[in-house]
């Protein structure tokens, strides 16, 4: 027998019953009634009444739903949304492992002081770097409280940082010079840490994210690189006119550069994951600029471990939209990069950067950049609103000091 919720979703319920559902007056179990009400909040006719009913819903039933990890995700998403949040349910929602971390991040960053303090009292929230980063940016906390959060963050980051920075020297292996020794140390540590993943994905081919090199990768799929002077292959006519013409336009601009890029891509395309990790750590700037876009996370993150990588490269990576989110999340985990304001700014302005990372970095932004960020339509609405709030506070503080 179909549940009432299924009938409601199928629009198989008469209008009078829909009206009763929006008032919470159906004869169904409380848990199902709650699920029906959440579904109806999106209905253009009955949505407003359903929201009003939910706002006054039985506290005990709502608390059971907020505490139960088996509650429907739609119900948990609704209850944890800032606009629907009931303070009495917050402790249960914070400890419920089924509540999305993204929802907690949004509450941590934009919630009231009471919400922020409840988050700091939650063992689950305080054990999550993303949530702590977000609450650290909450403007409703005192300087002493944010300092305590920073201590907690350092404690959580300690293990990760130790793993990333650890570089035990391989015993008995000769090295040509100090630079090569450092590379080998990092390489050995990285391979040991990710040995299982490398073994599982060792034959996964290279694929550049974002399509930036799609036209050049077409050349890689042939028997060898095809520079501008090489006659078109027999199957060239199967391509679209735009795809066929694009390489020619690039060649007119800089044929040698294109040839070098094709050659580098050809080399990378012939490597397995372990080979690409080796190249990410030991290769050239050109190698890193391509491998950072590798769709395999192990390879892309290895680029950041290279002792040869320069700050200008990371500044560029931080602004790119055609890299893995995992890479953007990892950049500020390196203290050297986190101290570079250009890197921080580029990450916050990059719409692909995970929300919790951007929120955690915003406290370092200069007033003028906060103003520009508040009007940046590429980033999320949460980022824009918080940027505007922080801009006004910092601007007011500067004016008071000037007076």
mmCIF file of C-alpha atoms in Angstrom:
data_model
loop_
_atom_site.group_PDB
_atom_site.id
_atom_site.type_symbol
_atom_site.label_atom_id
_atom_site.label_comp_id
_atom_site.label_asym_id
_atom_site.label_seq_id
_atom_site.Cartn_x
_atom_site.Cartn_y
_atom_site.Cartn_z
ATOM 1 C CA UNK A 1 0.000 0.000 0.000
ATOM 2 C CA UNK A 2 1.398 3.367 -1.032
ATOM 3 C CA UNK A 3 2.369 5.789 1.707
ATOM 4 C CA UNK A 4 0.509 9.088 1.869
ATOM 5 C CA UNK A 5 3.771 10.860 1.054
ATOM 6 C CA UNK A 6 4.035 8.946 -2.213
ATOM 7 C CA UNK A 7 0.468 9.928 -3.109
ATOM 8 C CA UNK A 8 1.189 13.575 -2.303
ATOM 9 C CA UNK A 9 4.310 13.533 -4.466
ATOM 10 C CA UNK A 10 2.327 11.942 -7.299
ATOM 11 C CA UNK A 11 -0.367 14.659 -7.029
ATOM 12 C CA UNK A 12 -2.872 11.872 -6.407
ATOM 13 C CA UNK A 13 -4.443 13.586 -3.395
ATOM 14 C CA UNK A 14 -7.489 15.907 -3.643
ATOM 15 C CA UNK A 15 -7.118 19.577 -2.730
ATOM 16 C CA UNK A 16 -8.944 19.243 0.598
ATOM 17 C CA UNK A 17 -6.516 16.555 1.731
ATOM 18 C CA UNK A 18 -3.542 18.651 0.577
ATOM 19 C CA UNK A 19 -4.922 21.513 2.669
ATOM 20 C CA UNK A 20 -5.227 19.188 5.659
ATOM 21 C CA UNK A 21 -1.667 17.950 5.052
ATOM 22 C CA UNK A 22 -0.341 21.499 5.097
ATOM 23 C CA UNK A 23 -2.023 21.954 8.490
ATOM 24 C CA UNK A 24 -0.517 18.676 9.744
ATOM 25 C CA UNK A 25 -3.967 17.174 10.169
ATOM 26 C CA UNK A 26 -3.599 13.868 8.330
ATOM 27 C CA UNK A 27 -4.028 10.564 10.163
ATOM 28 C CA UNK A 28 -0.520 9.240 9.549
ATOM 29 C CA UNK A 29 2.448 8.526 11.869
ATOM 30 C CA UNK A 30 4.120 11.732 13.153
ATOM 31 C CA UNK A 31 7.383 10.934 11.352
ATOM 32 C CA UNK A 32 5.604 10.595 8.005
ATOM 33 C CA UNK A 33 3.567 13.735 8.667
ATOM 34 C CA UNK A 34 6.792 15.633 9.286
ATOM 35 C CA UNK A 35 8.233 14.339 6.015
ATOM 36 C CA UNK A 36 5.054 15.346 4.144
ATOM 37 C CA UNK A 37 5.186 18.845 5.611
ATOM 38 C CA UNK A 38 8.825 19.292 4.589
ATOM 39 C CA UNK A 39 7.947 18.181 1.062
ATOM 40 C CA UNK A 40 4.998 20.606 0.929
ATOM 41 C CA UNK A 41 7.205 23.603 1.819
ATOM 42 C CA UNK A 42 8.200 23.590 -1.842
ATOM 43 C CA UNK A 43 4.597 23.634 -3.047
ATOM 44 C CA UNK A 44 3.545 27.008 -4.543
ATOM 45 C CA UNK A 45 0.006 26.742 -3.124
ATOM 46 C CA UNK A 46 0.431 25.036 0.243
ATOM 47 C CA UNK A 47 4.078 25.812 0.961
ATOM 48 C CA UNK A 48 3.602 28.816 3.244
ATOM 49 C CA UNK A 49 1.024 27.089 5.418
ATOM 50 C CA UNK A 50 3.278 24.020 5.673
ATOM 51 C CA UNK A 51 6.149 26.224 6.878
ATOM 52 C CA UNK A 52 3.930 27.794 9.535
ATOM 53 C CA UNK A 53 2.830 24.334 10.687
ATOM 54 C CA UNK A 54 6.441 23.147 10.892
ATOM 55 C CA UNK A 55 7.453 26.197 12.913
ATOM 56 C CA UNK A 56 5.032 25.125 15.644
ATOM 57 C CA UNK A 57 5.421 21.367 15.236
ATOM 58 C CA UNK A 58 5.434 19.161 18.328
ATOM 59 C CA UNK A 59 8.865 19.650 19.950
ATOM 60 C CA UNK A 60 9.221 15.995 20.985
ATOM 61 C CA UNK A 61 8.534 14.687 17.478
ATOM 62 C CA UNK A 62 10.859 17.279 15.959
ATOM 63 C CA UNK A 63 13.589 16.399 18.467
ATOM 64 C CA UNK A 64 13.314 12.690 17.667
ATOM 65 C CA UNK A 65 13.720 13.470 13.974
ATOM 66 C CA UNK A 66 16.677 15.783 14.622
ATOM 67 C CA UNK A 67 18.409 13.108 16.716
ATOM 68 C CA UNK A 68 17.756 10.110 14.462
ATOM 69 C CA UNK A 69 20.484 9.354 11.914
ATOM 70 C CA UNK A 70 17.868 7.422 9.917
ATOM 71 C CA UNK A 71 15.625 10.463 9.454
ATOM 72 C CA UNK A 72 15.077 11.380 5.782
ATOM 73 C CA UNK A 73 17.826 13.643 4.503
ATOM 74 C CA UNK A 74 15.250 16.186 3.306
ATOM 75 C CA UNK A 75 13.909 16.527 6.854
ATOM 76 C CA UNK A 76 17.370 16.970 8.352
ATOM 77 C CA UNK A 77 18.300 19.499 5.663
ATOM 78 C CA UNK A 78 15.160 21.491 6.418
ATOM 79 C CA UNK A 79 15.603 21.452 10.188
ATOM 80 C CA UNK A 80 19.280 22.465 9.954
ATOM 81 C CA UNK A 81 18.753 25.322 7.468
ATOM 82 C CA UNK A 82 19.488 28.694 9.154
ATOM 83 C CA UNK A 83 16.070 30.121 8.261
ATOM 84 C CA UNK A 84 14.244 27.150 9.837
ATOM 85 C CA UNK A 85 16.503 26.445 12.802
ATOM 86 C CA UNK A 86 14.844 25.921 16.175
ATOM 87 C CA UNK A 87 17.348 26.493 19.021
ATOM 88 C CA UNK A 88 16.017 23.551 21.024
ATOM 89 C CA UNK A 89 16.904 21.180 18.160
ATOM 90 C CA UNK A 90 20.414 22.515 17.541
ATOM 91 C CA UNK A 91 22.363 20.271 19.997
ATOM 92 C CA UNK A 92 20.718 17.148 18.541
ATOM 93 C CA UNK A 93 21.369 18.266 14.952
ATOM 94 C CA UNK A 94 25.017 19.011 15.710
ATOM 95 C CA UNK A 95 25.617 15.502 17.053
ATOM 96 C CA UNK A 96 23.608 13.684 14.372
ATOM 97 C CA UNK A 97 26.142 12.152 11.945
ATOM 98 C CA UNK A 98 23.539 12.217 9.153
ATOM 99 C CA UNK A 99 23.368 16.034 9.180
ATOM 100 C CA UNK A 100 25.576 17.298 6.364
ATOM 101 C CA UNK A 101 28.840 18.996 7.289
ATOM 102 C CA UNK A 102 28.016 21.720 4.746
ATOM 103 C CA UNK A 103 24.901 22.578 6.770
ATOM 104 C CA UNK A 104 26.952 22.838 9.955
ATOM 105 C CA UNK A 105 29.517 24.997 8.161
ATOM 106 C CA UNK A 106 26.840 27.483 7.118
ATOM 107 C CA UNK A 107 25.422 27.641 10.642
ATOM 108 C CA UNK A 108 28.909 28.067 12.105
ATOM 109 C CA UNK A 109 29.814 30.934 9.813
ATOM 110 C CA UNK A 110 26.608 32.974 9.853
ATOM 111 C CA UNK A 111 24.750 31.905 13.004
ATOM 112 C CA UNK A 112 24.054 34.045 16.042
ATOM 113 C CA UNK A 113 26.317 34.058 19.076
ATOM 114 C CA UNK A 114 24.069 31.453 20.716
ATOM 115 C CA UNK A 115 24.406 29.189 17.676
ATOM 116 C CA UNK A 116 28.179 29.640 17.580
ATOM 117 C CA UNK A 117 28.518 28.790 21.282
ATOM 118 C CA UNK A 118 26.353 25.687 20.841
ATOM 119 C CA UNK A 119 28.632 24.588 18.012
ATOM 120 C CA UNK A 120 31.682 25.054 20.235
ATOM 121 C CA UNK A 121 30.001 22.861 22.856
ATOM 122 C CA UNK A 122 29.430 20.055 20.349
ATOM 123 C CA UNK A 123 31.973 17.231 20.335
ATOM 124 C CA UNK A 124 31.196 16.368 16.697
ATOM 125 C CA UNK A 125 31.490 19.956 15.473
ATOM 126 C CA UNK A 126 34.702 20.596 17.401
ATOM 127 C CA UNK A 127 36.208 17.489 15.875
ATOM 128 C CA UNK A 128 35.595 18.729 12.332
ATOM 129 C CA UNK A 129 38.161 21.072 10.794
ATOM 130 C CA UNK A 130 35.666 22.481 8.286
ATOM 131 C CA UNK A 131 33.200 23.488 10.994
ATOM 132 C CA UNK A 132 35.885 24.949 13.255
ATOM 133 C CA UNK A 133 37.264 26.987 10.358
ATOM 134 C CA UNK A 134 33.782 28.335 9.705
ATOM 135 C CA UNK A 135 32.961 29.208 13.322
ATOM 136 C CA UNK A 136 36.377 30.858 13.613
ATOM 137 C CA UNK A 137 35.149 33.391 11.046
ATOM 138 C CA UNK A 138 31.901 34.072 12.953
ATOM 139 C CA UNK A 139 31.884 37.765 13.828
ATOM 140 C CA UNK A 140 29.686 37.216 16.896
ATOM 141 C CA UNK A 141 32.465 35.592 18.924
ATOM 142 C CA UNK A 142 34.979 37.428 21.085
ATOM 143 C CA UNK A 143 38.684 37.618 20.340
ATOM 144 C CA UNK A 144 39.393 35.262 23.249
ATOM 145 C CA UNK A 145 36.919 32.706 21.889
ATOM 146 C CA UNK A 146 38.375 32.808 18.389
ATOM 147 C CA UNK A 147 41.845 32.372 19.898
ATOM 148 C CA UNK A 148 40.638 29.212 21.645
ATOM 149 C CA UNK A 149 39.233 27.966 18.339
ATOM 150 C CA UNK A 150 42.619 28.554 16.725
ATOM 151 C CA UNK A 151 44.223 26.359 19.385
ATOM 152 C CA UNK A 152 41.726 23.602 18.630
ATOM 153 C CA UNK A 153 42.395 23.937 14.918
ATOM 154 C CA UNK A 154 46.136 23.605 15.442
ATOM 155 C CA UNK A 155 45.538 20.459 17.477
ATOM 156 C CA UNK A 156 43.343 18.944 14.744
ATOM 157 C CA UNK A 157 45.749 19.942 11.994
ATOM 158 C CA UNK A 158 48.801 18.587 13.793
ATOM 159 C CA UNK A 159 48.466 15.007 12.593
ATOM 160 C CA UNK A 160 47.712 16.029 9.004
ATOM 161 C CA UNK A 161 50.578 18.501 8.915
ATOM 162 C CA UNK A 162 52.955 15.920 10.380
ATOM 163 C CA UNK A 163 52.043 13.419 7.664
ATOM 164 C CA UNK A 164 52.419 15.964 4.888
ATOM 165 C CA UNK A 165 55.694 17.418 6.135
ATOM 166 C CA UNK A 166 57.301 14.139 7.196
ATOM 167 C CA UNK A 167 60.046 13.046 4.838
ATOM 168 C CA UNK A 168 62.107 10.108 6.136
ATOM 169 C CA UNK A 169 65.265 9.493 4.151
ATOM 170 C CA UNK A 170 65.413 6.077 2.401
ATOM 171 C CA UNK A 171 68.157 3.999 4.018
ATOM 172 C CA UNK A 172 71.333 3.293 2.116
ATOM 173 C CA UNK A 173 70.362 5.068 -1.114
ATOM 174 C CA UNK A 174 72.916 7.480 -2.624
ATOM 175 C CA UNK A 175 71.874 10.976 -3.720
ATOM 176 C CA UNK A 176 73.452 13.308 -6.227
ATOM 177 C CA UNK A 177 72.888 16.492 -4.199
ATOM 178 C CA UNK A 178 70.812 17.966 -1.387
ATOM 179 C CA UNK A 179 67.914 18.900 -3.689
ATOM 180 C CA UNK A 180 67.671 15.403 -5.081
ATOM 181 C CA UNK A 181 67.847 13.962 -1.577
ATOM 182 C CA UNK A 182 64.964 16.147 -0.435
ATOM 183 C CA UNK A 183 62.870 15.108 -3.438
ATOM 184 C CA UNK A 184 63.540 11.449 -2.782
ATOM 185 C CA UNK A 185 62.576 11.852 0.855
ATOM 186 C CA UNK A 186 59.269 13.466 -0.046
ATOM 187 C CA UNK A 187 58.625 10.912 -2.790
ATOM 188 C CA UNK A 188 59.278 7.966 -0.481
ATOM 189 C CA UNK A 189 57.019 9.371 2.224
ATOM 190 C CA UNK A 190 54.239 10.112 -0.249
ATOM 191 C CA UNK A 191 54.382 6.643 -1.817
ATOM 192 C CA UNK A 192 54.386 4.947 1.578
ATOM 193 C CA UNK A 193 51.416 6.985 2.775
ATOM 194 C CA UNK A 194 49.345 6.285 -0.332
ATOM 195 C CA UNK A 195 50.635 2.812 -1.242
ATOM 196 C CA UNK A 196 47.191 1.184 -1.190
ATOM 197 C CA UNK A 197 45.604 3.889 -3.348
ATOM 198 C CA UNK A 198 48.455 3.810 -5.849
ATOM 199 C CA UNK A 199 48.135 0.033 -6.146
ATOM 200 C CA UNK A 200 44.378 0.306 -6.654
ATOM 201 C CA UNK A 201 44.504 3.026 -9.296
ATOM 202 C CA UNK A 202 47.944 2.461 -10.782
ATOM 203 C CA UNK A 203 46.716 2.104 -14.375
ATOM 204 C CA UNK A 204 44.233 4.974 -14.338
ATOM 205 C CA UNK A 205 45.053 7.154 -17.380
ATOM 206 C CA UNK A 206 45.756 10.867 -17.312
ATOM 207 C CA UNK A 207 42.800 13.155 -17.902
ATOM 208 C CA UNK A 208 43.005 16.923 -17.562
ATOM 209 C CA UNK A 209 40.074 18.518 -15.706
ATOM 210 C CA UNK A 210 38.130 21.348 -17.284
ATOM 211 C CA UNK A 211 38.862 20.729 -20.941
ATOM 212 C CA UNK A 212 41.612 23.327 -21.138
ATOM 213 C CA UNK A 213 43.780 20.924 -23.100
ATOM 214 C CA UNK A 214 41.005 19.056 -24.896
ATOM 215 C CA UNK A 215 42.157 20.083 -28.340
ATOM 216 C CA UNK A 216 45.745 19.096 -27.627
ATOM 217 C CA UNK A 217 44.633 15.862 -25.985
ATOM 218 C CA UNK A 218 42.964 14.962 -29.284
ATOM 219 C CA UNK A 219 46.473 14.874 -30.730
ATOM 220 C CA UNK A 220 47.679 12.629 -27.906
ATOM 221 C CA UNK A 221 45.049 10.043 -28.767
ATOM 222 C CA UNK A 222 46.752 9.542 -32.158
ATOM 223 C CA UNK A 223 49.939 7.554 -32.639
ATOM 224 C CA UNK A 224 52.094 10.560 -31.841
ATOM 225 C CA UNK A 225 52.071 14.354 -31.511
ATOM 226 C CA UNK A 226 50.893 16.214 -34.591
ATOM 227 C CA UNK A 227 52.557 19.636 -34.850
ATOM 228 C CA UNK A 228 51.135 22.386 -37.017
ATOM 229 C CA UNK A 229 53.149 21.372 -40.094
ATOM 230 C CA UNK A 230 51.946 17.729 -39.983
ATOM 231 C CA UNK A 231 49.116 16.941 -42.433
ATOM 232 C CA UNK A 232 45.710 16.461 -40.860
ATOM 233 C CA UNK A 233 44.886 12.843 -39.912
ATOM 234 C CA UNK A 234 42.364 10.894 -41.917
ATOM 235 C CA UNK A 235 39.648 11.179 -39.282
ATOM 236 C CA UNK A 236 39.997 14.931 -38.914
ATOM 237 C CA UNK A 237 36.838 15.464 -40.903
ATOM 238 C CA UNK A 238 34.829 13.799 -38.161
ATOM 239 C CA UNK A 239 35.582 16.644 -35.793
ATOM 240 C CA UNK A 240 33.470 19.744 -35.616
ATOM 241 C CA UNK A 241 34.682 22.756 -37.533
ATOM 242 C CA UNK A 242 35.389 24.637 -34.292
ATOM 243 C CA UNK A 243 37.482 21.833 -32.802
ATOM 244 C CA UNK A 244 39.498 21.435 -35.993
ATOM 245 C CA UNK A 245 40.167 25.136 -36.365
ATOM 246 C CA UNK A 246 41.166 25.863 -32.771
ATOM 247 C CA UNK A 247 44.673 24.331 -32.835
ATOM 248 C CA UNK A 248 45.499 26.305 -35.981
ATOM 249 C CA UNK A 249 44.608 29.552 -34.253
ATOM 250 C CA UNK A 250 46.880 28.642 -31.338
ATOM 251 C CA UNK A 251 49.752 27.778 -33.667
ATOM 252 C CA UNK A 252 49.564 31.191 -35.313
ATOM 253 C CA UNK A 253 50.059 32.739 -31.909
ATOM 254 C CA UNK A 254 52.891 30.558 -30.648
ATOM 255 C CA UNK A 255 53.730 27.384 -32.535
ATOM 256 C CA UNK A 256 56.849 26.454 -30.479
ATOM 257 C CA UNK A 257 54.929 26.728 -27.194
ATOM 258 C CA UNK A 258 52.151 24.532 -28.531
ATOM 259 C CA UNK A 259 54.649 21.977 -29.765
ATOM 260 C CA UNK A 260 56.303 21.838 -26.341
ATOM 261 C CA UNK A 261 52.935 21.450 -24.642
ATOM 262 C CA UNK A 262 51.929 18.628 -26.975
ATOM 263 C CA UNK A 263 55.244 16.915 -26.289
ATOM 264 C CA UNK A 264 54.801 17.257 -22.524
ATOM 265 C CA UNK A 265 51.231 15.985 -22.664
ATOM 266 C CA UNK A 266 52.325 13.050 -24.804
ATOM 267 C CA UNK A 267 54.952 12.166 -22.199
ATOM 268 C CA UNK A 268 52.442 12.430 -19.341
ATOM 269 C CA UNK A 269 49.794 10.436 -21.205
ATOM 270 C CA UNK A 270 52.167 7.461 -21.405
ATOM 271 C CA UNK A 271 52.716 7.348 -17.615
ATOM 272 C CA UNK A 272 50.778 5.398 -15.007
ATOM 273 C CA UNK A 273 49.821 7.008 -11.719
ATOM 274 C CA UNK A 274 53.123 6.208 -10.015
ATOM 275 C CA UNK A 275 55.038 7.678 -12.936
ATOM 276 C CA UNK A 276 52.938 10.846 -12.860
ATOM 277 C CA UNK A 277 53.511 11.195 -9.111
ATOM 278 C CA UNK A 278 57.267 10.942 -9.701
ATOM 279 C CA UNK A 279 56.997 13.631 -12.394
ATOM 280 C CA UNK A 280 54.845 15.870 -10.181
ATOM 281 C CA UNK A 281 57.578 15.853 -7.544
ATOM 282 C CA UNK A 282 60.670 15.869 -9.759
ATOM 283 C CA UNK A 283 59.493 17.465 -12.998
ATOM 284 C CA UNK A 284 59.555 20.982 -14.422
ATOM 285 C CA UNK A 285 57.189 23.889 -13.942
ATOM 286 C CA UNK A 286 55.561 22.925 -17.244
ATOM 287 C CA UNK A 287 54.990 19.378 -15.955
ATOM 288 C CA UNK A 288 53.400 20.699 -12.759
ATOM 289 C CA UNK A 289 51.134 23.114 -14.634
ATOM 290 C CA UNK A 290 49.567 20.121 -16.413
ATOM 291 C CA UNK A 291 49.646 17.536 -13.635
ATOM 292 C CA UNK A 292 47.902 19.892 -11.198
ATOM 293 C CA UNK A 293 44.835 19.408 -13.417
ATOM 294 C CA UNK A 294 45.075 15.619 -13.280
ATOM 295 C CA UNK A 295 41.688 14.115 -12.481
ATOM 296 C CA UNK A 296 43.396 11.614 -10.169
ATOM 297 C CA UNK A 297 43.641 13.242 -6.733
ATOM 298 C CA UNK A 298 46.864 11.439 -5.785
ATOM 299 C CA UNK A 299 48.685 13.023 -8.703
ATOM 300 C CA UNK A 300 47.255 16.524 -8.348
ATOM 301 C CA UNK A 301 48.073 16.682 -4.633
ATOM 302 C CA UNK A 302 51.590 15.411 -5.274
ATOM 303 C CA UNK A 303 52.267 18.636 -7.197
ATOM 304 C CA UNK A 304 51.909 20.616 -3.963
ATOM 305 C CA UNK A 305 54.505 18.376 -2.301
ATOM 306 C CA UNK A 306 57.205 19.161 -4.863
ATOM 307 C CA UNK A 307 60.202 20.905 -3.248
ATOM 308 C CA UNK A 308 60.631 22.739 -6.562
ATOM 309 C CA UNK A 309 57.222 24.437 -6.559
ATOM 310 C CA UNK A 310 57.237 28.237 -6.435
ATOM 311 C CA UNK A 311 54.842 30.652 -4.763
ATOM 312 C CA UNK A 312 53.789 32.125 -8.101
ATOM 313 C CA UNK A 313 52.707 28.674 -9.274
ATOM 314 C CA UNK A 314 50.534 28.146 -6.208
ATOM 315 C CA UNK A 315 49.034 31.624 -6.612
ATOM 316 C CA UNK A 316 47.981 30.554 -10.100
ATOM 317 C CA UNK A 317 46.636 27.176 -8.927
ATOM 318 C CA UNK A 318 44.569 28.896 -6.203
ATOM 319 C CA UNK A 319 42.631 30.896 -8.794
ATOM 320 C CA UNK A 320 41.979 28.058 -11.253
ATOM 321 C CA UNK A 321 38.510 26.592 -11.685
ATOM 322 C CA UNK A 322 39.722 23.535 -13.601
ATOM 323 C CA UNK A 323 41.397 21.761 -10.679
ATOM 324 C CA UNK A 324 40.042 19.340 -8.079
ATOM 325 C CA UNK A 325 38.359 20.832 -5.011
ATOM 326 C CA UNK A 326 40.618 18.563 -2.961
ATOM 327 C CA UNK A 327 43.644 20.458 -4.282
ATOM 328 C CA UNK A 328 42.137 23.849 -3.377
ATOM 329 C CA UNK A 329 41.345 22.487 0.081
ATOM 330 C CA UNK A 330 44.935 21.265 0.507
ATOM 331 C CA UNK A 331 46.714 24.496 -0.473
ATOM 332 C CA UNK A 332 46.084 26.390 2.806
ATOM 333 C CA UNK A 333 47.065 23.285 4.781
ATOM 334 C CA UNK A 334 50.665 24.140 3.848
ATOM 335 C CA UNK A 335 51.852 26.892 6.183
ATOM 336 C CA UNK A 336 54.098 28.395 3.526
ATOM 337 C CA UNK A 337 51.184 28.910 1.149
ATOM 338 C CA UNK A 338 48.735 29.985 3.871
ATOM 339 C CA UNK A 339 51.058 32.900 4.735
ATOM 340 C CA UNK A 340 50.957 34.182 1.143
ATOM 341 C CA UNK A 341 48.182 36.796 0.918
ATOM 342 C CA UNK A 342 47.858 36.424 -2.856
ATOM 343 C CA UNK A 343 47.186 32.706 -2.399
ATOM 344 C CA UNK A 344 44.584 33.386 0.302
ATOM 345 C CA UNK A 345 42.877 36.052 -1.788
ATOM 346 C CA UNK A 346 42.771 33.887 -4.909
ATOM 347 C CA UNK A 347 41.287 30.970 -2.979
ATOM 348 C CA UNK A 348 38.503 33.071 -1.477
ATOM 349 C CA UNK A 349 37.648 34.642 -4.834
ATOM 350 C CA UNK A 350 37.650 31.233 -6.552
ATOM 351 C CA UNK A 351 34.039 29.914 -6.726
ATOM 352 C CA UNK A 352 35.373 26.338 -6.875
ATOM 353 C CA UNK A 353 37.046 26.595 -3.457
ATOM 354 C CA UNK A 354 35.027 24.603 -0.851
ATOM 355 C CA UNK A 355 32.783 26.872 1.202
ATOM 356 C CA UNK A 356 34.327 26.007 4.571
ATOM 357 C CA UNK A 357 37.835 26.775 3.277
ATOM 358 C CA UNK A 358 36.789 30.182 1.951
ATOM 359 C CA UNK A 359 34.981 31.030 5.195
ATOM 360 C CA UNK A 360 38.037 30.108 7.230
ATOM 361 C CA UNK A 361 40.297 32.340 5.149
ATOM 362 C CA UNK A 362 38.055 35.408 4.957
ATOM 363 C CA UNK A 363 39.235 36.746 8.314
ATOM 364 C CA UNK A 364 42.596 37.461 6.680
ATOM 365 C CA UNK A 365 41.108 39.565 3.859
ATOM 366 C CA UNK A 366 41.876 43.266 3.544
ATOM 367 C CA UNK A 367 39.005 45.746 3.676
ATOM 368 C CA UNK A 368 39.145 46.646 -0.015
ATOM 369 C CA UNK A 369 39.147 43.000 -1.052
ATOM 370 C CA UNK A 370 36.153 42.320 1.206
ATOM 371 C CA UNK A 371 34.293 45.107 -0.582
ATOM 372 C CA UNK A 372 35.047 43.592 -3.990
ATOM 373 C CA UNK A 373 34.183 40.115 -2.713
ATOM 374 C CA UNK A 374 30.766 41.252 -1.480
ATOM 375 C CA UNK A 375 29.870 42.162 -5.063
ATOM 376 C CA UNK A 376 31.398 39.097 -6.723
ATOM 377 C CA UNK A 377 28.480 37.179 -8.253
ATOM 378 C CA UNK A 378 30.631 34.123 -8.991
ATOM 379 C CA UNK A 379 31.028 33.166 -5.334
ATOM 380 C CA UNK A 380 28.208 31.826 -3.160
ATOM 381 C CA UNK A 381 25.599 34.024 -1.533
ATOM 382 C CA UNK A 382 26.926 33.021 1.895
ATOM 383 C CA UNK A 383 30.400 34.334 1.009
ATOM 384 C CA UNK A 384 29.015 37.606 -0.369
ATOM 385 C CA UNK A 385 26.841 38.282 2.674
ATOM 386 C CA UNK A 386 29.622 37.541 5.141
ATOM 387 C CA UNK A 387 32.087 39.642 3.116
ATOM 388 C CA UNK A 388 29.690 42.603 3.232
ATOM 389 C CA UNK A 389 29.207 42.170 6.974
ATOM 390 C CA UNK A 390 32.950 41.950 7.629
ATOM 391 C CA UNK A 391 33.643 44.900 5.308
ATOM 392 C CA UNK A 392 31.205 47.129 7.196
ATOM 393 C CA UNK A 393 32.628 46.091 10.559
ATOM 394 C CA UNK A 394 36.238 46.664 9.516
ATOM 395 C CA UNK A 395 35.369 49.952 7.809
ATOM 396 C CA UNK A 396 33.535 51.169 10.938
ATOM 397 C CA UNK A 397 36.449 50.107 13.113
ATOM 398 C CA UNK A 398 38.902 52.011 10.879
ATOM 399 C CA UNK A 399 36.754 55.151 11.031
ATOM 400 C CA UNK A 400 36.540 54.974 14.824
ATOM 401 C CA UNK A 401 40.320 54.674 15.095
ATOM 402 C CA UNK A 402 40.741 57.625 12.751
ATOM 403 C CA UNK A 403 38.388 59.747 14.907
#
